Short mmCIF file of C-alpha atoms and ligand atoms in Angstrom, two decimals:
data_model
loop_
_atom_site.label_atom_id
_atom_site.label_comp_id
_atom_site.label_asym_id
_atom_site.label_seq_id
_atom_site.Cartn_x
_atom_site.Cartn_y
_atom_site.Cartn_z
CA UNK A 1 7.32 9.17 -26.07
CA UNK A 2 6.16 6.25 -28.19
CA UNK A 3 7.89 6.11 -31.91
CA UNK A 4 5.78 7.00 -34.95
CA UNK A 5 6.39 3.36 -35.92
CA UNK A 6 4.86 1.83 -32.77
CA UNK A 7 2.06 4.08 -32.00
CA UNK A 8 -0.38 2.94 -34.80
CA UNK A 9 0.58 -0.71 -34.17
CA UNK A 10 -0.27 -0.14 -30.18
CA UNK A 11 -3.37 1.81 -31.17
CA UNK A 12 -4.51 -1.48 -33.40
CA UNK A 13 -3.54 -4.12 -31.02
CA UNK A 14 -4.54 -2.43 -27.54
CA UNK A 15 -8.17 -3.98 -27.65
CA UNK A 16 -6.55 -7.55 -28.43
CA UNK A 17 -3.92 -7.12 -25.85
CA UNK A 18 -6.55 -5.53 -23.32
CA UNK A 19 -8.85 -8.17 -23.85
CA UNK A 20 -6.36 -10.99 -23.15
CA UNK A 21 -4.25 -8.89 -20.65
CA UNK A 22 -5.67 -11.22 -17.54
CA UNK A 23 -4.67 -14.38 -19.36
CA UNK A 24 -1.09 -12.72 -20.30
CA UNK A 25 -0.52 -11.84 -16.71
CA UNK A 26 -1.55 -15.16 -15.33
CA UNK A 27 0.83 -16.78 -18.05
CA UNK A 28 3.44 -14.29 -17.11
CA UNK A 29 3.57 -15.22 -13.52
CA UNK A 30 3.48 -19.08 -14.21
CA UNK A 31 6.63 -18.60 -16.34
CA UNK A 32 8.41 -16.28 -13.96
CA UNK A 33 7.85 -18.46 -10.94
CA UNK A 34 8.72 -21.72 -12.70
CA UNK A 35 12.08 -20.22 -13.78
CA UNK A 36 12.58 -18.25 -10.48
CA UNK A 37 10.82 -20.03 -7.59
CA UNK A 38 12.95 -18.12 -5.22
CA UNK A 39 10.92 -14.79 -6.23
CA UNK A 40 7.87 -16.35 -4.69
CA UNK A 41 9.44 -18.30 -1.69
CA UNK A 42 11.97 -15.90 -0.36
CA UNK A 43 9.81 -13.00 0.25
CA UNK A 44 9.66 -11.10 -2.97
CA UNK A 45 6.15 -11.68 -4.28
CA UNK A 46 3.11 -12.24 -2.02
CA UNK A 47 1.77 -15.78 -2.38
CA UNK A 48 -1.76 -14.86 -1.28
CA UNK A 49 -1.74 -12.13 -4.26
CA UNK A 50 -0.99 -14.94 -6.32
CA UNK A 51 -3.70 -17.03 -4.93
CA UNK A 52 -6.39 -14.71 -5.47
CA UNK A 53 -5.03 -13.15 -8.70
CA UNK A 54 -5.02 -9.51 -7.47
CA UNK A 55 -1.31 -9.08 -8.45
CA UNK A 56 -2.04 -10.51 -11.78
CA UNK A 57 -5.03 -7.98 -12.03
CA UNK A 58 -2.74 -5.30 -10.76
CA UNK A 59 0.07 -5.99 -13.30
CA UNK A 60 -2.31 -6.19 -16.06
CA UNK A 61 -4.16 -3.08 -15.22
CA UNK A 62 -1.13 -1.04 -14.98
CA UNK A 63 0.35 -1.98 -18.26
CA UNK A 64 -3.08 -1.52 -19.94
CA UNK A 65 -3.39 1.95 -18.21
CA UNK A 66 0.12 2.94 -19.17
CA UNK A 67 -0.27 1.86 -23.05
CA UNK A 68 -3.50 3.53 -23.18
CA UNK A 69 -2.03 6.88 -21.82
CA UNK A 70 0.94 6.46 -24.17
CA UNK A 71 -1.21 6.66 -27.21
CA UNK A 72 -4.15 9.00 -25.99
CA UNK A 73 -2.40 11.38 -23.61
CA UNK A 74 1.33 11.04 -24.02
CA UNK A 75 2.05 14.24 -22.07
CA UNK A 76 0.14 13.09 -19.17
CA UNK A 77 1.03 9.41 -17.93
CA UNK A 78 -0.68 7.98 -14.92
CA UNK A 79 1.36 9.52 -12.23
CA UNK A 80 0.15 8.30 -9.15
CA UNK A 81 -0.25 5.08 -10.28
CA UNK A 82 3.40 4.66 -11.31
CA UNK A 83 4.30 6.40 -7.97
CA UNK A 84 2.24 3.72 -6.15
CA UNK A 85 4.01 0.98 -8.09
CA UNK A 86 7.54 2.33 -7.61
CA UNK A 87 6.97 2.92 -3.84
CA UNK A 88 6.01 -0.69 -3.56
CA UNK A 89 8.87 -1.64 -5.56
CA UNK A 90 11.50 0.25 -3.70
CA UNK A 91 10.01 -1.05 -0.14
CA UNK A 92 10.96 -4.47 -1.38
CA UNK A 93 14.24 -3.51 -2.83
CA UNK A 94 13.64 -4.18 -6.51
CA UNK A 95 16.75 -4.04 -8.56
CA UNK A 96 16.87 -2.42 -12.09
CA UNK A 97 18.55 -5.55 -13.53
CA UNK A 98 15.43 -7.50 -12.52
CA UNK A 99 13.51 -5.65 -15.21
CA UNK A 100 15.25 -7.73 -18.03
CA UNK A 101 13.89 -10.94 -16.18
CA UNK A 102 10.33 -9.50 -16.14
CA UNK A 103 10.73 -8.41 -19.63
CA UNK A 104 11.63 -11.79 -21.11
CA UNK A 105 8.88 -13.56 -19.24
CA UNK A 106 6.21 -10.88 -20.29
CA UNK A 107 7.04 -10.85 -23.76
CA UNK A 108 7.04 -14.58 -23.96
CA UNK A 109 3.63 -14.53 -22.31
CA UNK A 110 2.32 -12.17 -24.89
CA UNK A 111 3.54 -14.38 -27.70
CA UNK A 112 2.21 -17.42 -26.14
CA UNK A 113 -1.22 -16.10 -25.33
CA UNK A 114 -1.88 -14.09 -28.55
CA UNK A 115 0.03 -16.75 -30.64
CA UNK A 116 0.16 -15.82 -34.57
CA UNK A 117 -1.18 -12.34 -33.97
CA UNK A 118 2.22 -11.29 -32.55
CA UNK A 119 4.33 -10.41 -35.71
CA UNK A 120 7.68 -9.13 -35.35
CA UNK A 121 6.41 -5.56 -35.67
CA UNK A 122 3.74 -6.17 -33.02
CA UNK A 123 6.29 -7.60 -30.63
CA UNK A 124 8.64 -4.84 -31.17
CA UNK A 125 6.01 -2.04 -30.45
CA UNK A 126 5.13 -3.91 -27.34
CA UNK A 127 8.72 -4.39 -26.43
CA UNK A 128 9.07 -0.51 -26.75
CA UNK A 129 5.86 0.04 -24.44
CA UNK A 130 7.43 -2.23 -21.83
CA UNK A 131 10.79 -0.51 -21.75
CA UNK A 132 9.07 3.11 -21.72
CA UNK A 133 7.22 1.87 -18.62
CA UNK A 134 10.38 0.03 -17.21
CA UNK A 135 12.48 3.17 -17.47
CA UNK A 136 9.95 5.59 -16.07
CA UNK A 137 9.65 3.15 -12.93
CA UNK A 138 13.23 2.78 -12.49
CA UNK A 139 13.77 6.57 -12.85
CA UNK A 140 11.20 7.04 -10.17
CA UNK A 141 12.63 4.26 -7.97
CA UNK A 142 16.35 5.47 -8.59
CA UNK A 143 15.15 8.73 -7.30
CA UNK A 144 13.37 7.13 -4.20
CA UNK A 145 16.51 5.21 -3.31
CA UNK A 146 18.75 8.12 -3.92
CA UNK A 147 16.65 10.55 -1.75
CA UNK A 148 17.22 8.13 1.23
CA UNK A 149 20.80 7.77 0.47
CA UNK A 150 20.72 4.07 -0.36
CA UNK A 151 20.70 1.55 -3.12
CA UNK A 152 18.30 -1.61 -3.69
CA UNK A 153 20.67 -3.71 -1.75
CA UNK A 154 20.38 -1.65 1.37
CA UNK A 155 16.67 -1.20 1.83
CA UNK A 156 16.33 -4.02 4.37
CA UNK A 157 17.61 -3.24 8.07
CA UNK A 158 17.45 -5.30 11.14
CA UNK A 159 15.23 -4.26 13.73
CA UNK A 160 14.58 -6.11 17.24
CA UNK A 161 11.22 -6.71 18.65
CA UNK A 162 11.18 -4.52 21.90
CA UNK A 163 7.46 -4.73 22.72
CA UNK A 164 4.33 -6.56 21.72
CA UNK A 165 1.15 -4.97 22.82
CA UNK A 166 -2.06 -6.73 22.55
CA UNK A 167 -4.33 -3.86 21.08
CA UNK A 168 -7.63 -5.78 20.78
CA UNK A 169 -8.39 -9.52 20.53
CA UNK A 170 -7.18 -9.44 16.86
CA UNK A 171 -4.65 -6.61 16.53
CA UNK A 172 -1.06 -6.75 17.98
CA UNK A 173 1.30 -3.40 18.03
CA UNK A 174 5.02 -4.00 17.35
CA UNK A 175 7.57 -1.66 18.85
CA UNK A 176 10.89 -2.38 17.05
CA UNK A 177 14.22 -1.01 17.83
CA UNK A 178 17.44 -0.42 15.74
CA UNK A 179 19.92 -3.18 15.66
CA UNK A 180 22.51 -1.49 13.67
CA UNK A 181 24.61 1.80 13.25
CA UNK A 182 22.83 2.88 10.14
CA UNK A 183 21.35 6.40 10.35
CA UNK A 184 17.47 6.01 10.59
CA UNK A 185 15.91 8.36 8.25
CA UNK A 186 12.43 9.79 9.84
CA UNK A 187 9.50 8.24 8.01
CA UNK A 188 6.87 10.76 6.71
CA UNK A 189 3.28 10.53 7.95
CA UNK A 190 1.27 7.83 6.05
CA UNK A 191 4.16 5.69 5.18
CA UNK A 192 4.58 1.91 5.55
CA UNK A 193 7.35 -0.53 5.88
CA UNK A 194 7.80 -4.00 4.42
CA UNK A 195 8.39 -6.65 6.98
CA UNK A 196 9.96 -9.80 5.96
CA UNK A 197 8.58 -12.86 7.92
CA UNK A 198 10.44 -16.22 8.24
CA UNK A 199 7.65 -18.84 7.98
CA UNK A 200 7.58 -22.35 9.79
CA UNK A 201 7.98 -24.12 6.25
CA UNK A 202 11.35 -22.31 5.75
CA UNK A 203 10.15 -19.93 3.18
CA UNK A 204 9.89 -16.04 3.75
CA UNK A 205 6.96 -13.46 2.90
CA UNK A 206 6.93 -9.74 2.98
CA UNK A 207 4.10 -7.72 3.94
CA UNK A 208 3.59 -4.06 4.24
CA UNK A 209 2.41 -2.53 7.42
CA UNK A 210 1.70 1.11 8.00
CA UNK A 211 3.66 2.99 10.58
CA UNK A 212 1.00 3.55 13.45
CA UNK A 213 3.12 6.16 15.51
CA UNK A 214 5.58 8.95 14.48
CA UNK A 215 8.97 7.62 14.75
CA UNK A 216 10.92 8.63 17.91
CA UNK A 217 14.54 8.19 16.39
CA UNK A 218 15.43 4.69 17.90
CA UNK A 219 12.33 2.74 17.55
CA UNK A 220 9.36 2.34 14.98
CA UNK A 221 5.78 1.02 15.68
CA UNK A 222 3.57 -0.81 13.23
CA UNK A 223 0.04 -2.74 14.32
CA UNK A 224 -0.99 -6.01 12.55
CA UNK A 225 -4.52 -7.38 12.52
CA UNK A 226 -4.34 -11.00 12.79
CA UNK A 227 -5.92 -12.69 9.71
CA UNK A 228 -7.97 -15.82 10.34
CA UNK A 229 -8.94 -18.23 7.40
CA UNK A 230 -12.92 -18.19 6.47
CA UNK A 231 -14.77 -20.59 4.40
CA UNK A 232 -12.06 -22.99 3.99
CA UNK A 233 -9.37 -20.37 3.23
CA UNK A 234 -5.77 -20.65 5.13
CA UNK A 235 -5.17 -18.34 8.10
CA UNK A 236 -3.05 -15.31 7.05
CA UNK A 237 0.86 -16.37 6.79
CA UNK A 238 2.51 -13.32 7.90
CA UNK A 239 0.12 -11.99 10.44
CA UNK A 240 -0.26 -15.37 12.17
CA UNK A 241 3.56 -15.74 12.32
CA UNK A 242 3.97 -12.36 13.78
CA UNK A 243 1.28 -12.57 16.52
CA UNK A 244 2.14 -16.18 17.37
CA UNK A 245 5.71 -17.05 16.41
CA UNK A 246 7.62 -13.55 16.65
CA UNK A 247 8.67 -13.08 20.17
CA UNK A 248 10.18 -9.87 22.06
CA UNK A 249 14.04 -10.07 21.34
CA UNK A 250 13.57 -11.49 18.03
CA UNK A 251 15.07 -9.76 14.95
CA UNK A 252 12.95 -8.73 11.79
CA UNK A 253 14.14 -7.65 8.61
CA UNK A 254 12.00 -4.33 7.95
CA UNK A 255 12.44 -2.07 5.01
CA UNK A 256 13.05 1.85 5.09
CA UNK A 257 9.82 3.55 5.06
CA UNK A 258 8.18 4.15 1.67
CA UNK A 259 4.55 5.20 0.34
CA UNK A 260 3.47 7.95 -1.72
CA UNK A 261 0.43 8.96 0.30
CA UNK A 262 1.78 11.21 2.89
CA UNK A 263 0.24 14.09 4.87
CA UNK A 264 0.81 17.55 3.67
CA UNK A 265 0.51 19.41 6.91
CA UNK A 266 2.15 22.66 5.33
CA UNK A 267 -0.96 23.08 3.14
CA UNK A 268 -2.86 24.87 6.25
CA UNK A 269 -5.93 23.18 5.28
CA UNK A 270 -8.10 21.09 7.58
CA UNK A 271 -7.59 17.47 7.77
CA UNK A 272 -10.37 14.81 7.68
CA UNK A 273 -9.18 11.21 8.45
CA UNK A 274 -11.64 8.39 7.68
CA UNK A 275 -11.09 4.93 8.61
CA UNK A 276 -12.59 1.53 9.38
CA UNK A 277 -11.27 -1.39 11.36
CA UNK A 278 -7.56 -1.79 10.77
CA UNK A 279 -7.53 1.15 8.38
CA UNK A 280 -7.01 2.94 11.53
CA UNK A 281 -3.18 2.21 11.27
CA UNK A 282 -2.03 5.03 8.79
CA UNK A 283 -4.51 7.59 10.37
CA UNK A 284 -2.91 7.06 13.86
CA UNK A 285 0.57 7.50 12.35
CA UNK A 286 -0.41 10.83 10.79
CA UNK A 287 -2.38 11.75 14.12
CA UNK A 288 0.55 11.09 16.18
CA UNK A 289 2.95 13.19 13.76
CA UNK A 290 0.36 16.14 13.99
CA UNK A 291 0.14 15.78 17.80
CA UNK A 292 3.99 15.58 17.94
CA UNK A 293 4.42 18.48 15.75
CA UNK A 294 1.75 20.60 17.82
CA UNK A 295 -0.22 21.21 14.62
CA UNK A 296 -2.87 23.96 15.06
CA UNK A 297 -4.81 22.63 12.16
CA UNK A 298 -8.71 21.64 12.39
CA UNK A 299 -8.60 17.77 12.44
CA UNK A 300 -11.27 15.37 12.35
CA UNK A 301 -11.21 11.70 12.72
CA UNK A 302 -14.11 9.58 11.65
CA UNK A 303 -13.83 5.98 12.58
CA UNK A 304 -15.97 2.91 12.14
CA UNK A 305 -15.47 -0.43 13.88
CA UNK A 306 -17.46 -3.57 15.16
CA UNK A 307 -17.41 -2.07 18.80
CA UNK A 308 -15.08 0.01 20.90
CA UNK A 309 -13.12 -3.09 22.13
CA UNK A 310 -12.24 -3.62 18.39
CA UNK A 311 -10.98 -0.24 17.97
CA UNK A 312 -7.16 -0.62 17.85
CA UNK A 313 -4.89 2.13 19.15
CA UNK A 314 -7.65 4.06 20.74
CA UNK A 315 -5.57 4.89 23.79
CA UNK A 316 -2.87 6.52 21.77
CA UNK A 317 -5.34 8.31 19.59
CA UNK A 318 -7.45 9.64 22.54
CA UNK A 319 -4.17 11.12 24.14
CA UNK A 320 -3.05 12.58 20.51
CA UNK A 321 -6.62 14.09 20.08
CA UNK A 322 -6.36 15.53 23.45
CA UNK A 323 -2.96 16.84 22.67
CA UNK A 324 -4.03 18.74 19.53
CA UNK A 325 -5.39 22.17 19.57
CA UNK A 326 -8.36 21.52 17.15
CA UNK A 327 -9.33 17.88 16.94
CA UNK A 328 -12.58 15.79 17.06
CA UNK A 329 -13.49 12.38 17.01
CA UNK A 330 -16.69 10.85 15.71
CA UNK A 331 -17.10 6.97 16.02
CA UNK A 332 -19.58 4.51 14.33
CA UNK A 333 -19.87 1.18 16.18
CA UNK A 334 -21.85 -1.87 14.48
CA UNK A 335 -22.53 -3.13 17.85
CA UNK A 336 -24.11 -0.44 20.03
CA UNK A 337 -23.58 3.36 20.46
CA UNK A 338 -21.56 3.58 23.75
CA UNK A 339 -18.04 5.05 24.00
CA UNK A 340 -15.68 5.62 26.79
CA UNK A 341 -13.52 7.83 24.60
CA UNK A 342 -13.95 11.79 24.65
CA UNK A 343 -15.78 11.44 21.19
CA UNK A 344 -17.77 14.44 19.89
CA UNK A 345 -20.60 11.87 18.86
CA UNK A 346 -21.02 8.06 18.80
CA UNK A 347 -23.36 6.45 16.32
CA UNK A 348 -24.75 3.13 16.10
CA UNK A 349 -24.42 1.31 12.62
CA UNK A 350 -22.27 2.01 9.58
CA UNK A 351 -20.52 5.26 8.83
CA UNK A 352 -23.04 7.96 7.44
CA UNK A 353 -21.38 11.36 6.46
CA UNK A 354 -24.61 13.08 6.45
CA UNK A 355 -24.52 12.74 10.39
CA UNK A 356 -21.53 14.87 10.73
CA UNK A 357 -20.72 18.58 9.68
CA UNK A 358 -17.65 18.35 7.41
CA UNK A 359 -15.06 21.46 7.44
CA UNK A 360 -14.78 23.52 4.29
CA UNK A 361 -11.91 23.08 2.04
CA UNK A 362 -10.50 19.97 3.83
CA UNK A 363 -8.01 17.46 2.72
CA UNK A 364 -9.36 13.63 3.15
CA UNK A 365 -7.38 10.76 4.02
CA UNK A 366 -9.08 7.32 4.01
CA UNK A 367 -8.33 3.55 4.64
CA UNK A 368 -10.34 0.54 5.14
CA UNK A 369 -12.17 -2.38 3.28
CA UNK A 370 -12.41 -1.74 -0.30
CA UNK A 371 -16.23 -1.59 -0.24
CA UNK A 372 -16.17 0.99 2.63
CA UNK A 373 -13.75 3.10 0.72
CA UNK A 374 -15.96 2.88 -2.37
CA UNK A 375 -19.02 3.99 -0.48
CA UNK A 376 -17.35 6.86 1.35
CA UNK A 377 -15.51 8.26 -1.84
CA UNK A 378 -18.79 8.29 -3.69
CA UNK A 379 -20.51 10.04 -0.64
CA UNK A 380 -17.81 12.65 -0.64
CA UNK A 381 -17.98 13.26 -4.42
CA UNK A 382 -21.67 13.80 -3.97
CA UNK A 383 -21.05 16.24 -1.50
CA UNK A 384 -18.68 18.22 -4.05
CA UNK A 385 -15.35 17.29 -2.63
CA UNK A 386 -13.01 17.18 -5.52
CA UNK A 387 -11.36 13.72 -6.30
CA UNK A 388 -7.93 15.18 -5.80
CA UNK A 389 -8.65 15.93 -2.33
CA UNK A 390 -9.40 12.35 -1.34
CA UNK A 391 -6.38 10.13 -0.60
CA UNK A 392 -6.77 6.59 -0.04
CA UNK A 393 -4.37 3.83 1.14
CA UNK A 394 -5.42 0.32 -0.11
CA UNK A 395 -4.07 -2.68 2.00
CA UNK A 396 -3.34 -4.92 -1.06
CA UNK A 397 -2.38 -4.43 -4.73
CA UNK A 398 -4.44 -1.39 -5.87
CA UNK A 399 -7.08 -2.77 -8.20
CA UNK A 400 -8.86 0.40 -7.99
CA UNK A 401 -6.46 3.14 -9.63
CA UNK A 402 -6.07 1.97 -13.04
CA UNK A 403 -10.09 2.09 -13.44
CA UNK A 404 -9.84 5.54 -11.93
CA UNK A 405 -7.12 6.94 -13.94
C1 FAD B 1 0.37 -0.21 2.07
C2 FAD B 1 0.14 -1.33 2.96
C3 FAD B 1 -0.17 -1.04 4.38
C4 FAD B 1 -0.71 -2.13 5.12
N1 FAD B 1 -0.81 -1.66 6.50
C5 FAD B 1 -1.27 -2.70 7.37
C6 FAD B 1 -1.43 -2.39 8.79
O1 FAD B 1 -1.07 -1.24 9.12
N2 FAD B 1 -1.85 -3.38 9.31
C7 FAD B 1 -2.24 -4.64 8.88
O2 FAD B 1 -2.76 -5.44 9.80
N3 FAD B 1 -2.19 -4.81 7.58
C8 FAD B 1 -1.62 -3.92 6.83
N4 FAD B 1 -1.70 -4.13 5.53
C9 FAD B 1 -1.93 -5.53 4.95
C10 FAD B 1 -0.84 -6.58 4.93
O3 FAD B 1 0.26 -6.15 4.47
C11 FAD B 1 -1.26 -8.07 4.80
O4 FAD B 1 -1.57 -8.00 3.52
C12 FAD B 1 -1.96 -8.50 5.91
O5 FAD B 1 -1.41 -8.68 7.33
C13 FAD B 1 -2.55 -10.11 5.63
O6 FAD B 1 -1.32 -10.76 5.60
P1 FAD B 1 -1.12 -12.31 5.95
O7 FAD B 1 0.22 -12.79 5.32
O8 FAD B 1 -1.46 -12.64 7.27
O9 FAD B 1 -2.13 -13.06 5.00
P2 FAD B 1 -2.06 -13.66 3.63
O10 FAD B 1 -1.40 -15.03 3.88
O11 FAD B 1 -1.44 -12.62 2.71
O12 FAD B 1 -3.58 -14.07 3.34
C14 FAD B 1 -4.45 -12.88 2.81
C15 FAD B 1 -5.84 -13.60 2.57
O13 FAD B 1 -5.73 -14.62 1.44
C16 FAD B 1 -6.28 -15.83 1.79
N5 FAD B 1 -5.29 -16.83 1.12
C17 FAD B 1 -3.99 -17.06 1.24
N6 FAD B 1 -3.75 -18.12 0.55
C18 FAD B 1 -4.69 -18.51 -0.11
C19 FAD B 1 -4.98 -19.66 -0.94
N7 FAD B 1 -3.98 -20.40 -1.37
N8 FAD B 1 -6.24 -19.93 -1.46
C20 FAD B 1 -7.31 -19.07 -0.93
N9 FAD B 1 -7.09 -17.91 -0.15
C21 FAD B 1 -5.90 -17.67 0.29
C22 FAD B 1 -6.34 -16.02 3.20
O14 FAD B 1 -7.27 -16.97 3.78
C23 FAD B 1 -6.43 -14.56 3.64
O15 FAD B 1 -7.78 -14.25 3.67
C24 FAD B 1 -1.16 -3.21 4.64
C25 FAD B 1 -0.98 -3.53 3.07
C26 FAD B 1 -0.42 -2.43 2.33
C27 FAD B 1 -0.41 -2.96 0.96
C1 HEM B 2 7.36 -2.61 -16.27
C2 HEM B 2 7.58 -3.40 -15.43
C3 HEM B 2 6.55 -3.81 -14.18
C4 HEM B 2 5.34 -3.34 -14.06
C5 HEM B 2 4.24 -2.82 -14.94
C6 HEM B 2 4.98 -3.58 -12.66
C7 HEM B 2 3.74 -3.56 -11.93
C8 HEM B 2 3.54 -3.83 -10.67
C9 HEM B 2 2.16 -3.36 -10.02
C10 HEM B 2 0.95 -2.90 -10.71
C11 HEM B 2 2.17 -3.63 -8.47
C12 HEM B 2 1.25 -3.68 -7.52
C13 HEM B 2 1.43 -2.46 -6.90
C14 HEM B 2 0.39 -2.08 -5.86
O1 HEM B 2 0.51 -2.79 -4.68
O2 HEM B 2 -0.81 -1.63 -6.08
C15 HEM B 2 3.64 -4.44 -8.66
C16 HEM B 2 4.05 -5.00 -7.38
C17 HEM B 2 5.19 -5.69 -7.26
N1 HEM B 2 6.24 -5.76 -8.16
FE1 HEM B 2 6.21 -5.07 -10.07
N2 HEM B 2 6.26 -4.19 -12.24
C18 HEM B 2 7.08 -4.15 -12.91
C19 HEM B 2 8.32 -4.83 -12.56
C20 HEM B 2 8.84 -5.57 -11.54
C21 HEM B 2 10.09 -6.04 -11.56
C22 HEM B 2 11.17 -5.91 -12.43
C23 HEM B 2 10.06 -6.85 -10.47
C24 HEM B 2 11.10 -7.61 -9.68
C25 HEM B 2 11.12 -8.81 -9.70
C26 HEM B 2 8.75 -6.71 -9.80
C27 HEM B 2 8.28 -7.04 -8.44
C28 HEM B 2 7.14 -6.81 -7.99
C29 HEM B 2 6.68 -7.16 -6.53
C30 HEM B 2 7.46 -8.15 -5.80
C31 HEM B 2 5.64 -6.42 -6.16
C32 HEM B 2 4.71 -6.83 -5.00
C33 HEM B 2 3.84 -7.99 -5.44
C34 HEM B 2 2.66 -8.40 -4.25
O3 HEM B 2 2.55 -7.71 -3.21
O4 HEM B 2 2.31 -9.50 -4.52
N3 HEM B 2 8.14 -5.75 -10.54
N4 HEM B 2 4.23 -4.40 -9.73
#
């Protein structure tokens, strides 16, 4: 709860801070990385999210959303936004003591951008907002570490690359096996790991990858789409290195699985999975889990891709769909309408939900490019599906959620 003294100050300064929050976030990261370049080059912060400013936007949006909730709906903080951040933090082993570093540079950035408007009282009120958010996050993060019986220092484990499977021209599946004697906690269906990749220039970068198959005790599986630079942009750093530099037998540092968007297969409700392109990976992981568990639930997979050749993990998915008691698959291909898979229907062009009959009372999981998810979410809401029944995974900082909360 915000103190009585700070509440009116936050109410009065929220518009000014809100209007300058992107400049504040940019200034904050500039200060943070010039004081601590290792945070960028040793695998914690993602350099491309700095280059396209998406991380600045995500930080700014989350602080604005949290402050707005504190003054407008103090009993109802943006829970799913906080949970998403906390899971991302724990997948990178963020430590409570690092909150002081972020605090110092963020408060300095607020003072630098807003200048004389930041009186002592204003600074104290925003300090209070920061620490309320930091305490909320560290509390959730402590719970996440604790539930896995670990601390921030033990998140990273060594795994050996056992297999590299070329799924399609652009997508490679990695099967990794344990290297140490630590207990491997099973992941929940829908979760991801952070993978720390050593780059040719001597720096390191971490990226998140959804687990694309149910865990088998000793090994884990994730699938990576190679990102090619377009329009003068560089090739993706980690995906290129994973595809071309990492070999079978190499050792990778991989985090324990995290991610708040997990399948609730105890609900007894039908499941609809909707994906496009590489967005198939979390769906494949969830289908694999359901198949392994022998789920009797009605399950529907709707997938859009360029063509069947571009549809990653389709062999695994075919087998899982066949093993399930009540599962069906519908595909949309931009290039033609032919399929060798045992699909219910294959359509040409982009996904159009009016072409299928969706089950009543279903839970929806979706993943794919942001414009695709926008279009599908809107179509589902048009059909009367409650937003709480539509879960989505975003393959980058979530710039969507602060707007929706
Ligand atoms: C929860 C989650 C799950 C995910 N699951 C998967 C998955 O299962 N499979 C998968 O393939 N991916 C997944 N991702 C995405 C993955 O984490 C990476 O973002 C992806 O592999 C690209 O990383 P990269 O290092 O190859 O590209 P990056 O180096 O991060 O580059 C990304 C883009 O930024 C551009 N860029 C980089 N630097 C600059 C610059 N200086 N100026 C201009 N443009 C620049 C590049 O050209 C490229 O288009 C997931 C992400 C999240 C958050
Ligand atoms: C109150 C304080 C903080 C807030 C509000 C905050 C907010 C956020 C947000 C919104 C994201 C993006 C989540 C997403 O993927 O959707 C994020 C990611 C991240 N945060 Fe924080 N964070 C805070 C503290 C910290 C601290 C103390 C550290 C440690 C130095 C840290 C390091 C990171 C890193 C490394 C990422 C991933 C960045 C990327 O992918 O580019 N954060 N944080």
